[in-house]
Amino acid sequence: MKNVNLLLILSLMLVFSCEVERLETDLLPANKQANQSNNNANHDNDHGDDEGACETLFAKASDDESSCFIDDGFNRWGWTIGPLDGGTYFFDLYAGAGGCDTDKGTLVGLLKIEYDELTETVTVEYDAYSGYTLSETHLYVGSEPYPVKPNGQPTVAPGQYPYKHNLDAADEDSFTITDVMGDIYVIAHGVICEDDDDGGQGGGGVG
């Protein structure tokens, strides 16, 4: 009888152990999925939490002088401007204009380009409107519409642009590029933020 009771107890313990193991296995993917969702949410919020009300900006010319990245097969918004020959140009800076739709964006500044063909020099100036400040600028100036990655493929990723500045709540920024010849293309990118010290005079928010 003792042997029968012992076998019964061992059987019950084995069944209970299997059920616990199966329960833990069933719950593990859900826990992983929940953790992944939390990580993704934190990652998505990094830009907003760290920088406040900040948004990506790009310079835009008229439709005849600029081309939307999306129309050229890229999967992000923004514009390449050109070709430009020697002269002085002024272009609008738009923030948050998803799909290259300026009606969805906010006009946040002005871009000035001075191209002196005699001295082979291009000067590019970012000027943020009142209520906004610049935290980053990335600039491409070249003979082709887009910069090219080391593998030879064109790119619109701002990190691949050859000229860049990290800024501390700047109202303006400028670049001077030398040894420039022939017609040029320009992509002017930046990150612009609401200026808290300005009392929110920039139109009630970026984008």
PDB file of N, CA and C in Angstrom, residues 40-140:
ATOM      1  N   ASN A  40      10.261  49.533 -27.941  1.00  0.00           N
ATOM      2  CA  ASN A  40       9.965  50.304 -29.144  1.00  0.00           C
ATOM      3  C   ASN A  40       9.319  51.632 -28.796  1.00  0.00           C
ATOM      4  N   ALA A  41       8.411  51.598 -27.817  1.00  0.00           N
ATOM      5  CA  ALA A  41       7.746  52.839 -27.422  1.00  0.00           C
ATOM      6  C   ALA A  41       8.750  53.825 -26.861  1.00  0.00           C
ATOM      7  N   ASN A  42       9.682  53.313 -26.026  1.00  0.00           N
ATOM      8  CA  ASN A  42      10.698  54.199 -25.470  1.00  0.00           C
ATOM      9  C   ASN A  42      11.573  54.772 -26.560  1.00  0.00           C
ATOM     10  N   HIS A  43      11.920  53.936 -27.557  1.00  0.00           N
ATOM     11  CA  HIS A  43      12.756  54.406 -28.660  1.00  0.00           C
ATOM     12  C   HIS A  43      12.035  55.472 -29.469  1.00  0.00           C
ATOM     13  N   ASP A  44      10.737  55.254 -29.732  1.00  0.00           N
ATOM     14  CA  ASP A  44       9.979  56.224 -30.510  1.00  0.00           C
ATOM     15  C   ASP A  44       9.869  57.551 -29.781  1.00  0.00           C
ATOM     16  N   ASN A  45       9.872  57.499 -28.443  1.00  0.00           N
ATOM     17  CA  ASN A  45       9.701  58.718 -27.673  1.00  0.00           C
ATOM     18  C   ASN A  45      11.012  59.416 -27.362  1.00  0.00           C
ATOM     19  N   ASP A  46      12.153  58.790 -27.711  1.00  0.00           N
ATOM     20  CA  ASP A  46      13.439  59.378 -27.363  1.00  0.00           C
ATOM     21  C   ASP A  46      13.579  60.775 -27.933  1.00  0.00           C
ATOM     22  N   HIS A  47      13.216  60.950 -29.210  1.00  0.00           N
ATOM     23  CA  HIS A  47      13.419  62.236 -29.872  1.00  0.00           C
ATOM     24  C   HIS A  47      12.614  63.333 -29.191  1.00  0.00           C
ATOM     25  N   GLY A  48      11.339  63.014 -28.899  1.00  0.00           N
ATOM     26  CA  GLY A  48      10.492  64.028 -28.304  1.00  0.00           C
ATOM     27  C   GLY A  48      10.856  64.327 -26.862  1.00  0.00           C
ATOM     28  N   ASP A  49      11.160  63.276 -26.064  1.00  0.00           N
ATOM     29  CA  ASP A  49      11.437  63.496 -24.655  1.00  0.00           C
ATOM     30  C   ASP A  49      12.744  64.237 -24.450  1.00  0.00           C
ATOM     31  N   ASP A  50      13.763  63.906 -25.264  1.00  0.00           N
ATOM     32  CA  ASP A  50      15.071  64.496 -25.067  1.00  0.00           C
ATOM     33  C   ASP A  50      15.144  65.913 -25.602  1.00  0.00           C
ATOM     34  N   GLU A  51      14.453  66.194 -26.695  1.00  0.00           N
ATOM     35  CA  GLU A  51      14.633  67.473 -27.346  1.00  0.00           C
ATOM     36  C   GLU A  51      13.413  68.376 -27.252  1.00  0.00           C
ATOM     37  N   GLY A  52      12.346  67.916 -26.597  1.00  0.00           N
ATOM     38  CA  GLY A  52      11.157  68.734 -26.517  1.00  0.00           C
ATOM     39  C   GLY A  52      10.439  68.747 -27.850  1.00  0.00           C
ATOM     40  N   ALA A  53       9.815  69.886 -28.179  1.00  0.00           N
ATOM     41  CA  ALA A  53       9.039  69.995 -29.412  1.00  0.00           C
ATOM     42  C   ALA A  53       9.978  70.285 -30.576  1.00  0.00           C
ATOM     43  N   CYS A  54      10.609  69.244 -31.085  1.00  0.00           N
ATOM     44  CA  CYS A  54      11.571  69.373 -32.182  1.00  0.00           C
ATOM     45  C   CYS A  54      11.085  68.589 -33.386  1.00  0.00           C
ATOM     46  N   GLU A  55      11.544  68.994 -34.560  1.00  0.00           N
ATOM     47  CA  GLU A  55      11.087  68.360 -35.785  1.00  0.00           C
ATOM     48  C   GLU A  55      12.155  68.495 -36.861  1.00  0.00           C
ATOM     49  N   THR A  56      12.121  67.564 -37.807  1.00  0.00           N
ATOM     50  CA  THR A  56      13.007  67.610 -38.966  1.00  0.00           C
ATOM     51  C   THR A  56      12.584  68.724 -39.913  1.00  0.00           C
ATOM     52  N   LEU A  57      13.569  69.389 -40.508  1.00  0.00           N
ATOM     53  CA  LEU A  57      13.270  70.399 -41.524  1.00  0.00           C
ATOM     54  C   LEU A  57      14.089  70.133 -42.780  1.00  0.00           C
ATOM     55  N   PHE A  58      13.569  70.603 -43.900  1.00  0.00           N
ATOM     56  CA  PHE A  58      14.288  70.605 -45.170  1.00  0.00           C
ATOM     57  C   PHE A  58      13.985  71.906 -45.901  1.00  0.00           C
ATOM     58  N   ALA A  59      14.955  72.353 -46.695  1.00  0.00           N
ATOM     59  CA  ALA A  59      14.740  73.518 -47.547  1.00  0.00           C
ATOM     60  C   ALA A  59      13.986  73.096 -48.798  1.00  0.00           C
ATOM     61  N   LYS A  60      13.110  73.990 -49.265  1.00  0.00           N
ATOM     62  CA  LYS A  60      12.324  73.724 -50.468  1.00  0.00           C
ATOM     63  C   LYS A  60      12.359  74.929 -51.390  1.00  0.00           C
ATOM     64  N   ALA A  61      12.592  74.658 -52.667  1.00  0.00           N
ATOM     65  CA  ALA A  61      12.498  75.687 -53.700  1.00  0.00           C
ATOM     66  C   ALA A  61      11.150  75.549 -54.400  1.00  0.00           C
ATOM     67  N   SER A  62      10.976  76.270 -55.490  1.00  0.00           N
ATOM     68  CA  SER A  62       9.772  76.101 -56.293  1.00  0.00           C
ATOM     69  C   SER A  62       9.771  74.701 -56.902  1.00  0.00           C
ATOM     70  N   ASP A  63       8.629  74.285 -57.409  1.00  0.00           N
ATOM     71  CA  ASP A  63       8.535  72.952 -58.002  1.00  0.00           C
ATOM     72  C   ASP A  63       9.484  72.788 -59.184  1.00  0.00           C
ATOM     73  N   ASP A  64       9.789  73.877 -59.871  1.00  0.00           N
ATOM     74  CA  ASP A  64      10.704  73.805 -61.012  1.00  0.00           C
ATOM     75  C   ASP A  64      12.159  73.651 -60.573  1.00  0.00           C
ATOM     76  N   GLU A  65      12.466  74.086 -59.348  1.00  0.00           N
ATOM     77  CA  GLU A  65      13.850  74.075 -58.878  1.00  0.00           C
ATOM     78  C   GLU A  65      14.142  72.981 -57.861  1.00  0.00           C
ATOM     79  N   SER A  66      13.123  72.255 -57.421  1.00  0.00           N
ATOM     80  CA  SER A  66      13.352  71.222 -56.410  1.00  0.00           C
ATOM     81  C   SER A  66      12.579  69.963 -56.756  1.00  0.00           C
ATOM     82  N   SER A  67      13.071  68.840 -56.233  1.00  0.00           N
ATOM     83  CA  SER A  67      12.440  67.542 -56.476  1.00  0.00           C
ATOM     84  C   SER A  67      12.259  66.828 -55.148  1.00  0.00           C
ATOM     85  N   CYS A  68      11.046  66.310 -54.902  1.00  0.00           N
ATOM     86  CA  CYS A  68      10.759  65.578 -53.675  1.00  0.00           C
ATOM     87  C   CYS A  68      11.472  64.229 -53.693  1.00  0.00           C
ATOM     88  N   PHE A  69      12.060  63.854 -52.557  1.00  0.00           N
ATOM     89  CA  PHE A  69      12.740  62.558 -52.463  1.00  0.00           C
ATOM     90  C   PHE A  69      11.820  61.416 -52.883  1.00  0.00           C
ATOM     91  N   ILE A  70      10.566  61.486 -52.458  1.00  0.00           N
ATOM     92  CA  ILE A  70       9.617  60.402 -52.719  1.00  0.00           C
ATOM     93  C   ILE A  70       9.418  60.207 -54.216  1.00  0.00           C
ATOM     94  N   ASP A  71       9.363  61.310 -54.954  1.00  0.00           N
ATOM     95  CA  ASP A  71       9.180  61.218 -56.406  1.00  0.00           C
ATOM     96  C   ASP A  71      10.378  60.573 -57.089  1.00  0.00           C
ATOM     97  N   ASP A  72      11.523  60.595 -56.415  1.00  0.00           N
ATOM     98  CA  ASP A  72      12.732  59.993 -56.978  1.00  0.00           C
ATOM     99  C   ASP A  72      12.994  58.593 -56.423  1.00  0.00           C
ATOM    100  N   GLY A  73      11.986  58.021 -55.743  1.00  0.00           N
ATOM    101  CA  GLY A  73      12.074  56.627 -55.329  1.00  0.00           C
ATOM    102  C   GLY A  73      12.547  56.380 -53.913  1.00  0.00           C
ATOM    103  N   PHE A  74      12.745  57.432 -53.121  1.00  0.00           N
ATOM    104  CA  PHE A  74      13.156  57.251 -51.731  1.00  0.00           C
ATOM    105  C   PHE A  74      11.919  57.175 -50.832  1.00  0.00           C
ATOM    106  N   ASN A  75      12.104  56.654 -49.613  1.00  0.00           N
ATOM    107  CA  ASN A  75      10.951  56.440 -48.735  1.00  0.00           C
ATOM    108  C   ASN A  75      10.873  57.454 -47.605  1.00  0.00           C
ATOM    109  N   ARG A  76      11.421  58.637 -47.807  1.00  0.00           N
ATOM    110  CA  ARG A  76      11.268  59.697 -46.819  1.00  0.00           C
ATOM    111  C   ARG A  76      11.057  61.013 -47.542  1.00  0.00           C
ATOM    112  N   TRP A  77      10.503  61.991 -46.818  1.00  0.00           N
ATOM    113  CA  TRP A  77      10.228  63.277 -47.435  1.00  0.00           C
ATOM    114  C   TRP A  77      11.458  64.176 -47.361  1.00  0.00           C
ATOM    115  N   GLY A  78      11.422  65.222 -48.160  1.00  0.00           N
ATOM    116  CA  GLY A  78      12.516  66.183 -48.252  1.00  0.00           C
ATOM    117  C   GLY A  78      12.715  66.549 -49.714  1.00  0.00           C
ATOM    118  N   TRP A  79      13.608  67.506 -49.965  1.00  0.00           N
ATOM    119  CA  TRP A  79      13.797  67.969 -51.337  1.00  0.00           C
ATOM    120  C   TRP A  79      15.277  68.141 -51.665  1.00  0.00           C
ATOM    121  N   THR A  80      15.619  67.855 -52.910  1.00  0.00           N
ATOM    122  CA  THR A  80      16.902  68.260 -53.455  1.00  0.00           C
ATOM    123  C   THR A  80      16.646  69.462 -54.356  1.00  0.00           C
ATOM    124  N   ILE A  81      17.493  70.470 -54.247  1.00  0.00           N
ATOM    125  CA  ILE A  81      17.305  71.732 -54.964  1.00  0.00           C
ATOM    126  C   ILE A  81      18.371  71.857 -56.046  1.00  0.00           C
ATOM    127  N   GLY A  82      17.950  72.226 -57.251  1.00  0.00           N
ATOM    128  CA  GLY A  82      18.904  72.431 -58.324  1.00  0.00           C
ATOM    129  C   GLY A  82      18.384  71.916 -59.657  1.00  0.00           C
ATOM    130  N   PRO A  83      19.235  72.056 -60.684  1.00  0.00           N
ATOM    131  CA  PRO A  83      20.600  72.599 -60.635  1.00  0.00           C
ATOM    132  C   PRO A  83      20.610  74.124 -60.509  1.00  0.00           C
ATOM    133  N   LEU A  84      21.623  74.636 -59.801  1.00  0.00           N
ATOM    134  CA  LEU A  84      21.794  76.069 -59.598  1.00  0.00           C
ATOM    135  C   LEU A  84      23.134  76.504 -60.177  1.00  0.00           C
ATOM    136  N   ASP A  85      23.114  77.633 -60.881  1.00  0.00           N
ATOM    137  CA  ASP A  85      24.376  78.223 -61.313  1.00  0.00           C
ATOM    138  C   ASP A  85      24.716  79.381 -60.382  1.00  0.00           C
ATOM    139  N   GLY A  86      25.701  80.177 -60.736  1.00  0.00           N
ATOM    140  CA  GLY A  86      26.122  81.258 -59.863  1.00  0.00           C
ATOM    141  C   GLY A  86      25.006  82.240 -59.561  1.00  0.00           C
ATOM    142  N   GLY A  87      24.978  82.748 -58.325  1.00  0.00           N
ATOM    143  CA  GLY A  87      23.959  83.713 -57.944  1.00  0.00           C
ATOM    144  C   GLY A  87      23.606  83.597 -56.477  1.00  0.00           C
ATOM    145  N   THR A  88      22.612  84.394 -56.072  1.00  0.00           N
ATOM    146  CA  THR A  88      22.113  84.385 -54.696  1.00  0.00           C
ATOM    147  C   THR A  88      20.673  83.900 -54.704  1.00  0.00           C
ATOM    148  N   TYR A  89      20.377  82.963 -53.809  1.00  0.00           N
ATOM    149  CA  TYR A  89      19.060  82.334 -53.777  1.00  0.00           C
ATOM    150  C   TYR A  89      18.524  82.320 -52.346  1.00  0.00           C
ATOM    151  N   PHE A  90      17.193  82.366 -52.239  1.00  0.00           N
ATOM    152  CA  PHE A  90      16.521  82.252 -50.946  1.00  0.00           C
ATOM    153  C   PHE A  90      15.451  81.164 -51.051  1.00  0.00           C
ATOM    154  N   PHE A  91      15.455  80.251 -50.073  1.00  0.00           N
ATOM    155  CA  PHE A  91      14.494  79.153 -50.077  1.00  0.00           C
ATOM    156  C   PHE A  91      13.872  78.999 -48.692  1.00  0.00           C
ATOM    157  N   ASP A  92      12.626  78.523 -48.673  1.00  0.00           N
ATOM    158  CA  ASP A  92      11.915  78.313 -47.413  1.00  0.00           C
ATOM    159  C   ASP A  92      12.408  77.052 -46.713  1.00  0.00           C
ATOM    160  N   LEU A  93      12.380  77.092 -45.384  1.00  0.00           N
ATOM    161  CA  LEU A  93      12.668  75.924 -44.553  1.00  0.00           C
ATOM    162  C   LEU A  93      11.354  75.435 -43.944  1.00  0.00           C
ATOM    163  N   TYR A  94      10.992  74.183 -44.259  1.00  0.00           N
ATOM    164  CA  TYR A  94       9.749  73.601 -43.759  1.00  0.00           C
ATOM    165  C   TYR A  94      10.051  72.474 -42.777  1.00  0.00           C
ATOM    166  N   ALA A  95       9.304  72.450 -41.671  1.00  0.00           N
ATOM    167  CA  ALA A  95       9.406  71.373 -40.685  1.00  0.00           C
ATOM    168  C   ALA A  95       8.154  70.515 -40.735  1.00  0.00           C
ATOM    169  N   GLY A  96       8.343  69.204 -40.573  1.00  0.00           N
ATOM    170  CA  GLY A  96       7.211  68.292 -40.448  1.00  0.00           C
ATOM    171  C   GLY A  96       6.325  68.193 -41.662  1.00  0.00           C
ATOM    172  N   ALA A  97       6.869  68.410 -42.856  1.00  0.00           N
ATOM    173  CA  ALA A  97       6.060  68.374 -44.080  1.00  0.00           C
ATOM    174  C   ALA A  97       6.051  66.966 -44.664  1.00  0.00           C
ATOM    175  N   GLY A  98       5.451  66.031 -43.936  1.00  0.00           N
ATOM    176  CA  GLY A  98       5.412  64.640 -44.367  1.00  0.00           C
ATOM    177  C   GLY A  98       4.833  64.481 -45.757  1.00  0.00           C
ATOM    178  N   GLY A  99       5.435  63.584 -46.540  1.00  0.00           N
ATOM    179  CA  GLY A  99       4.986  63.374 -47.906  1.00  0.00           C
ATOM    180  C   GLY A  99       5.296  64.534 -48.822  1.00  0.00           C
ATOM    181  N   CYS A 100       6.179  65.445 -48.377  1.00  0.00           N
ATOM    182  CA  CYS A 100       6.516  66.672 -49.121  1.00  0.00           C
ATOM    183  C   CYS A 100       5.300  67.583 -49.284  1.00  0.00           C
ATOM    184  N   ASP A 101       4.344  67.452 -48.377  1.00  0.00           N
ATOM    185  CA  ASP A 101       3.141  68.282 -48.399  1.00  0.00           C
ATOM    186  C   ASP A 101       3.355  69.458 -47.447  1.00  0.00           C
ATOM    187  N   THR A 102       3.636  70.626 -48.005  1.00  0.00           N
ATOM    188  CA  THR A 102       3.921  71.785 -47.155  1.00  0.00           C
ATOM    189  C   THR A 102       2.697  72.243 -46.368  1.00  0.00           C
ATOM    190  N   ASP A 103       1.492  71.858 -46.812  1.00  0.00           N
ATOM    191  CA  ASP A 103       0.291  72.198 -46.049  1.00  0.00           C
ATOM    192  C   ASP A 103       0.258  71.472 -44.705  1.00  0.00           C
ATOM    193  N   LYS A 104       0.964  70.340 -44.622  1.00  0.00           N
ATOM    194  CA  LYS A 104       1.034  69.591 -43.367  1.00  0.00           C
ATOM    195  C   LYS A 104       2.178  70.085 -42.478  1.00  0.00           C
ATOM    196  N   GLY A 105       3.073  70.881 -43.049  1.00  0.00           N
ATOM    197  CA  GLY A 105       4.254  71.322 -42.325  1.00  0.00           C
ATOM    198  C   GLY A 105       4.120  72.734 -41.791  1.00  0.00           C
ATOM    199  N   THR A 106       5.249  73.228 -41.273  1.00  0.00           N
ATOM    200  CA  THR A 106       5.318  74.568 -40.703  1.00  0.00           C
ATOM    201  C   THR A 106       6.511  75.296 -41.303  1.00  0.00           C
ATOM    202  N   LEU A 107       6.291  76.519 -41.737  1.00  0.00           N
ATOM    203  CA  LEU A 107       7.369  77.353 -42.255  1.00  0.00           C
ATOM    204  C   LEU A 107       8.155  77.897 -41.068  1.00  0.00           C
ATOM    205  N   VAL A 108       9.416  77.476 -40.931  1.00  0.00           N
ATOM    206  CA  VAL A 108      10.167  77.777 -39.709  1.00  0.00           C
ATOM    207  C   VAL A 108      11.428  78.604 -39.948  1.00  0.00           C
ATOM    208  N   GLY A 109      11.747  78.899 -41.198  1.00  0.00           N
ATOM    209  CA  GLY A 109      12.964  79.666 -41.428  1.00  0.00           C
ATOM    210  C   GLY A 109      13.240  79.888 -42.897  1.00  0.00           C
ATOM    211  N   LEU A 110      14.439  80.410 -43.144  1.00  0.00           N
ATOM    212  CA  LEU A 110      14.850  80.770 -44.497  1.00  0.00           C
ATOM    213  C   LEU A 110      16.269  80.270 -44.737  1.00  0.00           C
ATOM    214  N   LEU A 111      16.506  79.789 -45.943  1.00  0.00           N
ATOM    215  CA  LEU A 111      17.842  79.353 -46.347  1.00  0.00           C
ATOM    216  C   LEU A 111      18.358  80.293 -47.430  1.00  0.00           C
ATOM    217  N   LYS A 112      19.577  80.776 -47.252  1.00  0.00           N
ATOM    218  CA  LYS A 112      20.213  81.639 -48.244  1.00  0.00           C
ATOM    219  C   LYS A 112      21.425  80.919 -48.829  1.00  0.00           C
ATOM    220  N   ILE A 113      21.507  80.903 -50.149  1.00  0.00           N
ATOM    221  CA  ILE A 113      22.643  80.298 -50.840  1.00  0.00           C
ATOM    222  C   ILE A 113      23.299  81.354 -51.714  1.00  0.00           C
ATOM    223  N   GLU A 114      24.580  81.544 -51.531  1.00  0.00           N
ATOM    224  CA  GLU A 114      25.369  82.429 -52.386  1.00  0.00           C
ATOM    225  C   GLU A 114      26.428  81.593 -53.097  1.00  0.00           C
ATOM    226  N   TYR A 115      26.344  81.555 -54.415  1.00  0.00           N
ATOM    227  CA  TYR A 115      27.283  80.774 -55.212  1.00  0.00           C
ATOM    228  C   TYR A 115      28.082  81.736 -56.081  1.00  0.00           C
ATOM    229  N   ASP A 116      29.356  81.893 -55.739  1.00  0.00           N
ATOM    230  CA  ASP A 116      30.262  82.760 -56.489  1.00  0.00           C
ATOM    231  C   ASP A 116      31.111  81.874 -57.395  1.00  0.00           C
ATOM    232  N   GLU A 117      30.782  81.875 -58.673  1.00  0.00           N
ATOM    233  CA  GLU A 117      31.504  81.013 -59.604  1.00  0.00           C
ATOM    234  C   GLU A 117      32.942  81.481 -59.828  1.00  0.00           C
ATOM    235  N   LEU A 118      33.206  82.772 -59.661  1.00  0.00           N
ATOM    236  CA  LEU A 118      34.567  83.282 -59.855  1.00  0.00           C
ATOM    237  C   LEU A 118      35.514  82.756 -58.778  1.00  0.00           C
ATOM    238  N   THR A 119      35.041  82.743 -57.539  1.00  0.00           N
ATOM    239  CA  THR A 119      35.876  82.244 -56.439  1.00  0.00           C
ATOM    240  C   THR A 119      35.621  80.764 -56.143  1.00  0.00           C
ATOM    241  N   GLU A 120      34.686  80.177 -56.885  1.00  0.00           N
ATOM    242  CA  GLU A 120      34.331  78.760 -56.719  1.00  0.00           C
ATOM    243  C   GLU A 120      33.934  78.461 -55.272  1.00  0.00           C
ATOM    244  N   THR A 121      33.117  79.357 -54.718  1.00  0.00           N
ATOM    245  CA  THR A 121      32.719  79.257 -53.313  1.00  0.00           C
ATOM    246  C   THR A 121      31.202  79.289 -53.180  1.00  0.00           C
ATOM    247  N   VAL A 122      30.685  78.414 -52.331  1.00  0.00           N
ATOM    248  CA  VAL A 122      29.257  78.398 -52.006  1.00  0.00           C
ATOM    249  C   VAL A 122      29.104  78.643 -50.507  1.00  0.00           C
ATOM    250  N   THR A 123      28.296  79.632 -50.158  1.00  0.00           N
ATOM    251  CA  THR A 123      27.984  79.911 -48.763  1.00  0.00           C
ATOM    252  C   THR A 123      26.502  79.642 -48.530  1.00  0.00           C
ATOM    253  N   VAL A 124      26.216  78.839 -47.524  1.00  0.00           N
ATOM    254  CA  VAL A 124      24.832  78.470 -47.207  1.00  0.00           C
ATOM    255  C   VAL A 124      24.534  78.924 -45.784  1.00  0.00           C
ATOM    256  N   GLU A 125      23.447  79.676 -45.618  1.00  0.00           N
ATOM    257  CA  GLU A 125      23.076  80.204 -44.307  1.00  0.00           C
ATOM    258  C   GLU A 125      21.659  79.768 -43.940  1.00  0.00           C
ATOM    259  N   TYR A 126      21.533  79.166 -42.756  1.00  0.00           N
ATOM    260  CA  TYR A 126      20.230  78.839 -42.173  1.00  0.00           C
ATOM    261  C   TYR A 126      19.824  79.990 -41.253  1.00  0.00           C
ATOM    262  N   ASP A 127      18.577  80.420 -41.350  1.00  0.00           N
ATOM    263  CA  ASP A 127      18.063  81.471 -40.468  1.00  0.00           C
ATOM    264  C   ASP A 127      16.708  81.029 -39.925  1.00  0.00           C
ATOM    265  N   ALA A 128      16.659  80.708 -38.632  1.00  0.00           N
ATOM    266  CA  ALA A 128      15.408  80.267 -38.008  1.00  0.00           C
ATOM    267  C   ALA A 128      14.538  81.472 -37.679  1.00  0.00           C
ATOM    268  N   TYR A 129      13.249  81.334 -37.924  1.00  0.00           N
ATOM    269  CA  TYR A 129      12.321  82.398 -37.580  1.00  0.00           C
ATOM    270  C   TYR A 129      12.166  82.511 -36.060  1.00  0.00           C
ATOM    271  N   SER A 130      11.642  83.653 -35.625  1.00  0.00           N
ATOM    272  CA  SER A 130      11.411  83.888 -34.205  1.00  0.00           C
ATOM    273  C   SER A 130      10.524  82.786 -33.626  1.00  0.00           C
ATOM    274  N   GLY A 131      10.929  82.267 -32.476  1.00  0.00           N
ATOM    275  CA  GLY A 131      10.180  81.197 -31.837  1.00  0.00           C
ATOM    276  C   GLY A 131      10.784  79.828 -32.036  1.00  0.00           C
ATOM    277  N   TYR A 132      11.851  79.740 -32.862  1.00  0.00           N
ATOM    278  CA  TYR A 132      12.483  78.458 -33.151  1.00  0.00           C
ATOM    279  C   TYR A 132      13.999  78.561 -33.018  1.00  0.00           C
ATOM    280  N   THR A 133      14.618  77.425 -32.702  1.00  0.00           N
ATOM    281  CA  THR A 133      16.076  77.351 -32.663  1.00  0.00           C
ATOM    282  C   THR A 133      16.534  76.064 -33.333  1.00  0.00           C
ATOM    283  N   LEU A 134      17.750  76.085 -33.837  1.00  0.00           N
ATOM    284  CA  LEU A 134      18.338  74.940 -34.524  1.00  0.00           C
ATOM    285  C   LEU A 134      19.193  74.126 -33.560  1.00  0.00           C
ATOM    286  N   SER A 135      19.042  72.796 -33.616  1.00  0.00           N
ATOM    287  CA  SER A 135      19.893  71.921 -32.807  1.00  0.00           C
ATOM    288  C   SER A 135      20.857  71.104 -33.661  1.00  0.00           C
ATOM    289  N   GLU A 136      20.550  70.938 -34.952  1.00  0.00           N
ATOM    290  CA  GLU A 136      21.435  70.225 -35.877  1.00  0.00           C
ATOM    291  C   GLU A 136      21.236  70.790 -37.276  1.00  0.00           C
ATOM    292  N   THR A 137      22.290  70.748 -38.075  1.00  0.00           N
ATOM    293  CA  THR A 137      22.172  71.027 -39.503  1.00  0.00           C
ATOM    294  C   THR A 137      23.023  70.023 -40.267  1.00  0.00           C
ATOM    295  N   HIS A 138      22.505  69.573 -41.407  1.00  0.00           N
ATOM    296  CA  HIS A 138      23.221  68.668 -42.305  1.00  0.00           C
ATOM    297  C   HIS A 138      23.056  69.216 -43.717  1.00  0.00           C
ATOM    298  N   LEU A 139      24.150  69.271 -44.458  1.00  0.00           N
ATOM    299  CA  LEU A 139      24.120  69.919 -45.765  1.00  0.00           C
ATOM    300  C   LEU A 139      24.839  69.084 -46.810  1.00  0.00           C
ATOM    301  N   TYR A 140      24.213  69.010 -47.972  1.00  0.00           N
ATOM    302  CA  TYR A 140      24.851  68.414 -49.144  1.00  0.00           C
ATOM    303  C   TYR A 140      24.924  69.457 -50.242  1.00  0.00           C
TER     304      TYR A 140
END
